[in-house]
mmCIF file of C-alpha atoms in Angstrom:
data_model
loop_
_atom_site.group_PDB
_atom_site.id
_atom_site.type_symbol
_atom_site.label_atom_id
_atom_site.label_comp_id
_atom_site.label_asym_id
_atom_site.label_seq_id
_atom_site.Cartn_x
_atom_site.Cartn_y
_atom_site.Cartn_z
ATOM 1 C CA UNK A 1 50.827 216.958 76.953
ATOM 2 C CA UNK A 2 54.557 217.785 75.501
ATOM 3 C CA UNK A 3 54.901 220.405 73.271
ATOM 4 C CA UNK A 4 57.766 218.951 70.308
ATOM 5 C CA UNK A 5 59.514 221.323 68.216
ATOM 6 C CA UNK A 6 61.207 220.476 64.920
ATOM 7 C CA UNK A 7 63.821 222.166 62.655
ATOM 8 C CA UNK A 8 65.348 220.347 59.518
ATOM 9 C CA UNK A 9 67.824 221.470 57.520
ATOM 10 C CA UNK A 10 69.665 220.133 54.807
ATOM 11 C CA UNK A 11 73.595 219.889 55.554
ATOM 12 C CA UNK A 12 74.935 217.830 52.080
ATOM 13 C CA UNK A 13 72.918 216.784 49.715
ATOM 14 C CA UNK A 14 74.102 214.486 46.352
ATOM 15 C CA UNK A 15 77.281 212.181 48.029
ATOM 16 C CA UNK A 16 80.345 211.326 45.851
ATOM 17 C CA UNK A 17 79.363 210.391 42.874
ATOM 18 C CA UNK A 18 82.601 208.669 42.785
ATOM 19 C CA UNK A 19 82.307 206.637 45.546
ATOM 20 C CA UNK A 20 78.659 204.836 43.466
ATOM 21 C CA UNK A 21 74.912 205.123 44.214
ATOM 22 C CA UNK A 22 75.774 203.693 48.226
ATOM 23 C CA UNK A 23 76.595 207.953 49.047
ATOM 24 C CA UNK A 24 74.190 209.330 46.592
ATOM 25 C CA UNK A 25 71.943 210.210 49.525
ATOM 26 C CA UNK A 26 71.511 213.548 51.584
ATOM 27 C CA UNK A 27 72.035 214.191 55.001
ATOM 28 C CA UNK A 28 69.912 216.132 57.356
ATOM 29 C CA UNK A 29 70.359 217.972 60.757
ATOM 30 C CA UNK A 30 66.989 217.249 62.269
ATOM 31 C CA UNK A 31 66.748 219.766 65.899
ATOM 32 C CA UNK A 32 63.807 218.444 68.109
ATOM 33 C CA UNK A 33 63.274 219.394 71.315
ATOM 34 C CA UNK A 34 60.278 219.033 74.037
ATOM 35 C CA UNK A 35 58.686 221.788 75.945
ATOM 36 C CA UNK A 36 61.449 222.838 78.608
ATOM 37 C CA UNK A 37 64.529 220.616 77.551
ATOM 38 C CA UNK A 38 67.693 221.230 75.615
ATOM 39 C CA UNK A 39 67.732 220.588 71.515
ATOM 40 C CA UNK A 40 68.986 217.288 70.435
ATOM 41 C CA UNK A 41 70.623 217.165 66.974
ATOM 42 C CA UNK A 42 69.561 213.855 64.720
ATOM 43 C CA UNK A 43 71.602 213.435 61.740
ATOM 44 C CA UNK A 44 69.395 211.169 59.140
ATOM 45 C CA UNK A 45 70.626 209.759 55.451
ATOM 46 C CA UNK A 46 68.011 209.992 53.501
ATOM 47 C CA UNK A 47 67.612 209.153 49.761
ATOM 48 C CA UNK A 48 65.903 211.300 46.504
ATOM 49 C CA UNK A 49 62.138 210.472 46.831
ATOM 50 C CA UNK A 50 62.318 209.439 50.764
ATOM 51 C CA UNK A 51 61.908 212.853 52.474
ATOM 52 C CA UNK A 52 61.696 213.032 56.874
ATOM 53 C CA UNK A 53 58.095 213.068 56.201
ATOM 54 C CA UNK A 54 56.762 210.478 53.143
ATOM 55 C CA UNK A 55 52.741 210.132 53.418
ATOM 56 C CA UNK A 56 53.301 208.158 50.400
ATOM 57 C CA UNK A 57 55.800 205.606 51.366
ATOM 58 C CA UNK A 58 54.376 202.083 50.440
ATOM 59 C CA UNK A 59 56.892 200.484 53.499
ATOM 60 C CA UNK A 60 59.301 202.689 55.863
ATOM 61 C CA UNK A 61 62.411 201.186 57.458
ATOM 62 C CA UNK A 62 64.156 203.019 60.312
ATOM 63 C CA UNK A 63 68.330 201.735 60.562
ATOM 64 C CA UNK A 64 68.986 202.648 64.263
ATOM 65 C CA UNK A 65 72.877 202.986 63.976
ATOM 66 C CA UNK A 66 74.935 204.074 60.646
ATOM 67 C CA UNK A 67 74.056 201.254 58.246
ATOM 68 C CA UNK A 68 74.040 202.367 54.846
ATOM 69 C CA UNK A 69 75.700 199.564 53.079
ATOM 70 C CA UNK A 70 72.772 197.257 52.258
ATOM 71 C CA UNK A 71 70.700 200.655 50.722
ATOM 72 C CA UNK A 72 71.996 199.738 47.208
ATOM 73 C CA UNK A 73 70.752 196.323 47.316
ATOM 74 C CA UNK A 74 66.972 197.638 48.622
ATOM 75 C CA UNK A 75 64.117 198.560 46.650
ATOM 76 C CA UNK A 76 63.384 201.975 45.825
ATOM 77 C CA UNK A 77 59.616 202.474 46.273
ATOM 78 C CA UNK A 78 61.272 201.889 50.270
ATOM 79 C CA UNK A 79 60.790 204.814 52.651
ATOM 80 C CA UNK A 80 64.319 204.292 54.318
ATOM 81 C CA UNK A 81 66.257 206.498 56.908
ATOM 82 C CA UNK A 82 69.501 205.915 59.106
ATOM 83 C CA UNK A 83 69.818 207.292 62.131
ATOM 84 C CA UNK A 84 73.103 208.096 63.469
ATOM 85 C CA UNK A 85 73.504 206.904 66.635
ATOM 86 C CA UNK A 86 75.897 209.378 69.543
ATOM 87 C CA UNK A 87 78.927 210.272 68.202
ATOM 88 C CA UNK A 88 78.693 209.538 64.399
ATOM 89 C CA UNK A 89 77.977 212.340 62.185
ATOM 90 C CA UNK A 90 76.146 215.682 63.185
ATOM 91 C CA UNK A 91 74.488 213.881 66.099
ATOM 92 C CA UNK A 92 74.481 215.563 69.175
ATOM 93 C CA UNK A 93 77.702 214.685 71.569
ATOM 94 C CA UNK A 94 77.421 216.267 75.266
ATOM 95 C CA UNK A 95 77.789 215.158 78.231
ATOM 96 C CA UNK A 96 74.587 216.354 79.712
ATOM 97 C CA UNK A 97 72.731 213.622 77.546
ATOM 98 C CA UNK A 98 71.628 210.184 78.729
ATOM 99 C CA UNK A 99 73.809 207.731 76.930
ATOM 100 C CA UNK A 100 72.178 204.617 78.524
ATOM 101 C CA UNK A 101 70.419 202.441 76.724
ATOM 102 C CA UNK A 102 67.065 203.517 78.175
ATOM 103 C CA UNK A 103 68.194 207.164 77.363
ATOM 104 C CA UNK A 104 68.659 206.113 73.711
ATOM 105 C CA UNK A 105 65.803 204.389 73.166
ATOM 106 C CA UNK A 106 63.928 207.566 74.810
ATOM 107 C CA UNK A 107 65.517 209.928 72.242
ATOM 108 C CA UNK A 108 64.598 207.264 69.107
ATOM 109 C CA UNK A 109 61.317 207.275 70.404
ATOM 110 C CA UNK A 110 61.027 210.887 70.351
ATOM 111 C CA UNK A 111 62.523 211.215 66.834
ATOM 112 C CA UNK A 112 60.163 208.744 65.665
ATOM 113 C CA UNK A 113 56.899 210.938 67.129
ATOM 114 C CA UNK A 114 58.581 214.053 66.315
ATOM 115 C CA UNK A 115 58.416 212.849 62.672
ATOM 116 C CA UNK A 116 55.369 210.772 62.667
ATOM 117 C CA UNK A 117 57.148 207.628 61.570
ATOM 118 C CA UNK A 118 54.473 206.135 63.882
ATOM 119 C CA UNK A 119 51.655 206.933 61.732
ATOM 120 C CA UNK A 120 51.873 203.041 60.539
ATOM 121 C CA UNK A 121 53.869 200.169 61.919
ATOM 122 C CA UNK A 122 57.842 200.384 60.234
ATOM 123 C CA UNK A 123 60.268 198.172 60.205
ATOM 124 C CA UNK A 124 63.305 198.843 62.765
ATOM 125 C CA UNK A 125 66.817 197.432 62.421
ATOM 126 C CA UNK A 126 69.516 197.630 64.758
ATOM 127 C CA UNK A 127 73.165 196.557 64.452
ATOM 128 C CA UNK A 128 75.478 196.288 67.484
ATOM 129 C CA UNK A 129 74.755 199.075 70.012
ATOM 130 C CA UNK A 130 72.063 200.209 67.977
ATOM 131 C CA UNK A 131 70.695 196.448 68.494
ATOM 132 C CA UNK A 132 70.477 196.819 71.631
ATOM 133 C CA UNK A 133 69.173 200.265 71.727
ATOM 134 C CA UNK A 134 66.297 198.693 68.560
ATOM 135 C CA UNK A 135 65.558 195.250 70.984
ATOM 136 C CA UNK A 136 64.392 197.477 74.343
ATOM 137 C CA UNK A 137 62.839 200.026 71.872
ATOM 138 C CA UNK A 138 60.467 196.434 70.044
ATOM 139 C CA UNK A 139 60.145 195.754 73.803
ATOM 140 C CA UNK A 140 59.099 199.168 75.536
ATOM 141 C CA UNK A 141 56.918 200.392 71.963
ATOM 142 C CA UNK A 142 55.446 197.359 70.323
ATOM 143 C CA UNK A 143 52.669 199.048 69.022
ATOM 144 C CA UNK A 144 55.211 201.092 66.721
ATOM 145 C CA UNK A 145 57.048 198.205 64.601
ATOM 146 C CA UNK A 146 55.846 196.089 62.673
ATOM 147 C CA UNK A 147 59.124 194.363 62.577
ATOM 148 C CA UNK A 148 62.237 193.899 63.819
ATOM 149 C CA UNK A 149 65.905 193.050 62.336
ATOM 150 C CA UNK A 150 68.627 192.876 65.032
ATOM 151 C CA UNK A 151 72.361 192.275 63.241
ATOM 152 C CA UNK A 152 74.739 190.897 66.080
ATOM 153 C CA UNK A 153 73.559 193.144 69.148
ATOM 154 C CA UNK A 154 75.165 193.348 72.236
ATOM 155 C CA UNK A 155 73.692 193.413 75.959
ATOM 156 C CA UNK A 156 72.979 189.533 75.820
ATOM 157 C CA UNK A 157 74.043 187.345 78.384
ATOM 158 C CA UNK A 158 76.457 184.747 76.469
ATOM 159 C CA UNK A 159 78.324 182.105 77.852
ATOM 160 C CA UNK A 160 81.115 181.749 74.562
ATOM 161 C CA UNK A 161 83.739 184.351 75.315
ATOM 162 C CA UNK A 162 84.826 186.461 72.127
ATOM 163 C CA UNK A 163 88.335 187.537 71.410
ATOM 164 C CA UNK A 164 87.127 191.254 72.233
ATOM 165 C CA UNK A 165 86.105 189.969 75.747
ATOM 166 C CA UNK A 166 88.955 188.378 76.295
ATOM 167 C CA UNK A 167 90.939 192.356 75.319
ATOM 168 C CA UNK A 168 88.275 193.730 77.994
ATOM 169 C CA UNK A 169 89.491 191.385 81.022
ATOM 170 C CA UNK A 170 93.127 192.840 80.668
ATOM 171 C CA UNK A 171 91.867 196.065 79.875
ATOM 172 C CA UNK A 172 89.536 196.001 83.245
ATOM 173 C CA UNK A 173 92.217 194.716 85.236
ATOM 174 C CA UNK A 174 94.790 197.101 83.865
ATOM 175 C CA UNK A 175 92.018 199.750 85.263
ATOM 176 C CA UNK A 176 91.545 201.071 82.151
ATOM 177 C CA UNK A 177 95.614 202.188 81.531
ATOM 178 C CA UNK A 178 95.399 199.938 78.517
ATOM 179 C CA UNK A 179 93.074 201.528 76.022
ATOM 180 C CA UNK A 180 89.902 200.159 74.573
ATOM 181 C CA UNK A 181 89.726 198.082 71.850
ATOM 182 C CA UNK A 182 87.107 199.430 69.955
ATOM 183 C CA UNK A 183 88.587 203.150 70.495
ATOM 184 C CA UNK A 184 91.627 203.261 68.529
ATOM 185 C CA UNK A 185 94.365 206.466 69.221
ATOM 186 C CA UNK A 186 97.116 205.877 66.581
ATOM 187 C CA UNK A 187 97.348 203.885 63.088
ATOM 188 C CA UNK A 188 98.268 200.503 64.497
ATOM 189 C CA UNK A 189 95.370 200.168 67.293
ATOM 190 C CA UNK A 190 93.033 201.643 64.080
ATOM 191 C CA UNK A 191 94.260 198.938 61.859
ATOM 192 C CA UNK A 192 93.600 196.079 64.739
ATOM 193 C CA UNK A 193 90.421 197.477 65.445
ATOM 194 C CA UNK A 194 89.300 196.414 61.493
ATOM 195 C CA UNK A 195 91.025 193.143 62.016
ATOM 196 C CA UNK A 196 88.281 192.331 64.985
ATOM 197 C CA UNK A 197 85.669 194.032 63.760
ATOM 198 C CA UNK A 198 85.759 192.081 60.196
ATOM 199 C CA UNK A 199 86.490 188.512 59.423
ATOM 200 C CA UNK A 200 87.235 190.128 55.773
ATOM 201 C CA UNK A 201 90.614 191.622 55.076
ATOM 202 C CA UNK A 202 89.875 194.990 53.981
ATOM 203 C CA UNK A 203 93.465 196.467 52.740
ATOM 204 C CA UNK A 204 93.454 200.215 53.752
ATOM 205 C CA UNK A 205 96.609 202.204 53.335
ATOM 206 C CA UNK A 206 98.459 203.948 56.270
ATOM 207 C CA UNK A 207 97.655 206.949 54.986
ATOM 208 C CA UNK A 208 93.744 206.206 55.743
ATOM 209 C CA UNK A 209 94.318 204.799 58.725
ATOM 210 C CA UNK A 210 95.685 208.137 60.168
ATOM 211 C CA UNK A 211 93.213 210.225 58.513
ATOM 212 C CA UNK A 212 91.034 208.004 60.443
ATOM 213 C CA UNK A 213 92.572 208.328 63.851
ATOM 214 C CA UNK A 214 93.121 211.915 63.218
ATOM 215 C CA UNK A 215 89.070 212.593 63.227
ATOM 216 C CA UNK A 216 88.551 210.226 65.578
ATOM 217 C CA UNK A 217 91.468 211.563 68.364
ATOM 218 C CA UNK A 218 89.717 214.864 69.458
ATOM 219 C CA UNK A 219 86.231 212.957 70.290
ATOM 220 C CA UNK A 220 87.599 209.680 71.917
ATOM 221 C CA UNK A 221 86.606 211.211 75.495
ATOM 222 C CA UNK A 222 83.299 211.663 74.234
ATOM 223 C CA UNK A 223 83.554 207.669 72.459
ATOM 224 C CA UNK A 224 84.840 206.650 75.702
ATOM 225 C CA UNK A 225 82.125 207.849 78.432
ATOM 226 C CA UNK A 226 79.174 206.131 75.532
ATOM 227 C CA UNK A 227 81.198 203.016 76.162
ATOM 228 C CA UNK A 228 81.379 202.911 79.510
ATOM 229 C CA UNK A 229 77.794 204.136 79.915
ATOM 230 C CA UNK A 230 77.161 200.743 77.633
ATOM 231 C CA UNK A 231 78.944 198.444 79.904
ATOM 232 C CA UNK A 232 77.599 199.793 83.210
ATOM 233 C CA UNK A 233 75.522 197.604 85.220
ATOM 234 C CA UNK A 234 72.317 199.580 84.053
ATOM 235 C CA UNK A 235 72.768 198.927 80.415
ATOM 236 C CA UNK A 236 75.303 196.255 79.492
ATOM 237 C CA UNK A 237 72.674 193.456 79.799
ATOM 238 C CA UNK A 238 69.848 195.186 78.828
ATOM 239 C CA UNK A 239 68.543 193.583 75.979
ATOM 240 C CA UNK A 240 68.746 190.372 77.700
ATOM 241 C CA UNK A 241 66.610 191.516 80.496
ATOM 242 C CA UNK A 242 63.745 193.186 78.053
ATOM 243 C CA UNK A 243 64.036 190.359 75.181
ATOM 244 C CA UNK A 244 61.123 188.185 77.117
ATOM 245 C CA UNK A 245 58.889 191.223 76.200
ATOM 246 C CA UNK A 246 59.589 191.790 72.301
ATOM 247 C CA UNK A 247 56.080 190.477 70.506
ATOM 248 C CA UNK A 248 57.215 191.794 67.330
ATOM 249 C CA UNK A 249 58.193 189.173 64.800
ATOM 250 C CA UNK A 250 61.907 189.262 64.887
ATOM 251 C CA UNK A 251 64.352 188.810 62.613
ATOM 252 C CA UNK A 252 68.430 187.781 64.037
ATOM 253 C CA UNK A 253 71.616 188.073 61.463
ATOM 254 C CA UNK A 254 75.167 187.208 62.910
ATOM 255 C CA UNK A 255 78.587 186.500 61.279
ATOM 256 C CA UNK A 256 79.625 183.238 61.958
ATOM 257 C CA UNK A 257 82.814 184.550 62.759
ATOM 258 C CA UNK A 258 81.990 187.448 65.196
ATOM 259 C CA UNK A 259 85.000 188.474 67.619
ATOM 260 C CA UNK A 260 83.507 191.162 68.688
ATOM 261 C CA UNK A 261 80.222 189.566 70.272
ATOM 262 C CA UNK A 262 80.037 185.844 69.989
ATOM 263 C CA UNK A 263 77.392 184.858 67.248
ATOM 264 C CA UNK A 264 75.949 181.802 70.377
ATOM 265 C CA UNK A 265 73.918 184.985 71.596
ATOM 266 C CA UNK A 266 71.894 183.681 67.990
ATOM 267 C CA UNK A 267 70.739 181.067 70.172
ATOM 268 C CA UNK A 268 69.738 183.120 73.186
ATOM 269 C CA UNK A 269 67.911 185.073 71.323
ATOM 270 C CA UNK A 270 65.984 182.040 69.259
ATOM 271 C CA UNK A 271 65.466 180.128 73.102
ATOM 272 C CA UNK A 272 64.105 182.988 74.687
ATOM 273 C CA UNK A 273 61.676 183.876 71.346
ATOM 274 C CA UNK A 274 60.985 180.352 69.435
ATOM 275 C CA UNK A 275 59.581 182.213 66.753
ATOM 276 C CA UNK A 276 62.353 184.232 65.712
ATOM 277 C CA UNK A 277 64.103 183.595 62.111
ATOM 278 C CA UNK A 278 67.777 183.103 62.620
ATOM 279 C CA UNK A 279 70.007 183.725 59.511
ATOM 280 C CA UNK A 280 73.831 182.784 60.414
ATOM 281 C CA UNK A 281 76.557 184.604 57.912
ATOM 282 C CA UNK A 282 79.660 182.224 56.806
ATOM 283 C CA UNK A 283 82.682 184.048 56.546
ATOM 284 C CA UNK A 284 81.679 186.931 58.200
ATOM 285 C CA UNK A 285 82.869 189.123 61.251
ATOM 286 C CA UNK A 286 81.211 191.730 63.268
ATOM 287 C CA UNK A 287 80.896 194.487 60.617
ATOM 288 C CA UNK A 288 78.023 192.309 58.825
ATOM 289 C CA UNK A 289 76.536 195.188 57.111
ATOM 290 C CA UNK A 290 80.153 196.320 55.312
ATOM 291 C CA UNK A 291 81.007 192.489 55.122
ATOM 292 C CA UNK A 292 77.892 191.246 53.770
ATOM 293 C CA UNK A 293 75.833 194.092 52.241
ATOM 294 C CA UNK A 294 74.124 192.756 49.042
ATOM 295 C CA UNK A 295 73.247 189.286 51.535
ATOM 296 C CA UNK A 296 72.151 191.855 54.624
ATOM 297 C CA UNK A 297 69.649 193.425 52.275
ATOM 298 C CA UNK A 298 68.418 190.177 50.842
ATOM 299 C CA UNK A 299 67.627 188.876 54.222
ATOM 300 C CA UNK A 300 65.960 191.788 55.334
ATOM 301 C CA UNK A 301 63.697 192.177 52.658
ATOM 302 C CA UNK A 302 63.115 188.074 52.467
ATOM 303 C CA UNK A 303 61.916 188.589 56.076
ATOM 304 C CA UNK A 304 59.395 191.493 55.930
ATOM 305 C CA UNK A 305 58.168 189.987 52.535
ATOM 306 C CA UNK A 306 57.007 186.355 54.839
ATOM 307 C CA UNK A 307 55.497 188.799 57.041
ATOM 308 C CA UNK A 308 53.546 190.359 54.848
ATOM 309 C CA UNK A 309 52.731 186.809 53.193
ATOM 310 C CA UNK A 310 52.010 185.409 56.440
ATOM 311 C CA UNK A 311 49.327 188.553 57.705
ATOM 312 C CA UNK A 312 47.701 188.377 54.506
ATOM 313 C CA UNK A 313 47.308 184.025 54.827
ATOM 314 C CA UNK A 314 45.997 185.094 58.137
ATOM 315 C CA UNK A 315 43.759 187.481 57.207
ATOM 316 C CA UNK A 316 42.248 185.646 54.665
ATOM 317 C CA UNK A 317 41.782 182.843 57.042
ATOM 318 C CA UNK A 318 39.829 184.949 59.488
ATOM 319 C CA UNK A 319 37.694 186.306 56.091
#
């Protein structure tokens, strides 16, 4: 049996008020390690009255990638927390660590012991990487969800081509002289990187932009080996190849107008599981959760409320 050790600290607490209630959260450095292996540094958003460790939450949802948008729109009596996936925040960023998908889901899994999120079924969500990474974690740990929300996930095997794609051929046959699209290095790349991220024009001065780059620049090594270790053979498809195993009830959100990952993989998703709810976005790109926030939370609740409905009209059957 492992041995898990666990130090939390608090690193900000309170947000900018300025910026409204979305920041008014804390974040956390949360160290866990097993018997015999290096630490690995978490850092969670939490919010006042959802500590690491609620025995009282009514309902907990776990956001497996930065997704705080839709918080505002959620109820409070939620237990919620976002994990930041590598390379946002305080998480850790070496090169020793397993960026596959397999090795993420291993360290989500061992965040989600390490704090006894377990102790009931929660609800896990997953946008983009962290789709993926929440789709082989339903399938490999089904006995831990109770239900699932992937928002426009990659590692599916689509046949539509999306404008990013189409940047990766000439980027793959430049052998990777031309740079990435999705890891910008000056103002202008930044600025096209919003453009195909989000169908919705978001005007951002120049000055942000560079502030933006300028954070970004001294960790784009570190952005750049996660990527790769995405698109390798062993991960880029990887959700495709476990989705046949998720038995949770599922939940699938996609912009309409996705260049980033074409929203058809909707439909491989709803083939593959028939009893998936599908919920399409109109006027909305990649970033669904910045895009679409107030809808994004709607949706999400919608679905875990016709769960509930449903296991109660079941139960009640079987009585």
């Amino acid at each position: 049996m492992q041995t898990v050790e666990v130090i939390a600290s608090v690193t900000r607490t309170g947000g900018n008020q300025a910026l409204g209630p979305l920041y008014s959260c804390c974040t956390t450095s949360l160290l866990i390690r097993t018997h015999g292996s290096p630490w690995s540094r978490y850092s969670i958003f939490t919010w006042p009255g959802c500590e690491v460790k609620n025995e009282n939450a009514m309902y907990s949802i776990l956001f497996s990638s930065l997704c705080l948008h839709p918080k505002q729109y959620l109820p409070k009596h939620l237990h919620l927390l976002c994990v930041d996936m590598p390379g946002h925040e305080g998480t850790t960023r070496t090169s020793t660590d397993d960026y596959s998908v397999q090795g993420q889901v291993k360290r989500i899994r061992q965040f989600v012991e390490a704090i006894r999120l377990n102790r009931k079924p929660f609800h896990l969500v997953g946008t983009s990487m962290g789709g993926t990474v929440a789709g082989v974690y339903a399938a490999c740990h089904p006995s831990d969800l109770y239900s699932l929300t992937l928002i426009c996930p990659v590692g599916l095997k689509i046949q539509s081509e999306s404008k990013f794609d189409s940047r990766m051929h000439d980027v793959e046959h430049s052998q990777y002289t031309l740079n990435i699209p999705l890891i910008p290095s000056t103002p202008e790349e930044m600025e096209e990187m919003l453009k195909l991220c989000s169908h919705v024009r978001f005007r951002v001065p120049q000055q942000i932009l560079q502030g933006l780059v300028d954070v970004r620049i001294p960790h784009n090594d570190f952005y750049h080996e996660v990527f790769m270790e995405i698109m390798s053979e062993n991960s880029k498809y990887a959700l495709h190849e476990h989705m046949q195993q998720i038995t949770t009830p599922l939940q699938v959100i996609w912009g309409k107008q996705d260049q980033v990952v074409d929203v058809s993989g909707a439909a491989v998703l709803a083939e593959a599981l028939p009893h998936c709810r599908v919920d399409l976005l109109e006027n909305c790109g990649h970033s669904v959760v910045m895009e679409r926030p107030r809808q994004t939370a709607k949706l999400i609740l919608d679905f875990i409320i016709s769960q509930q409905s449903t296991e109660s009209a079941s139960t009640k059957k079987k009585s």
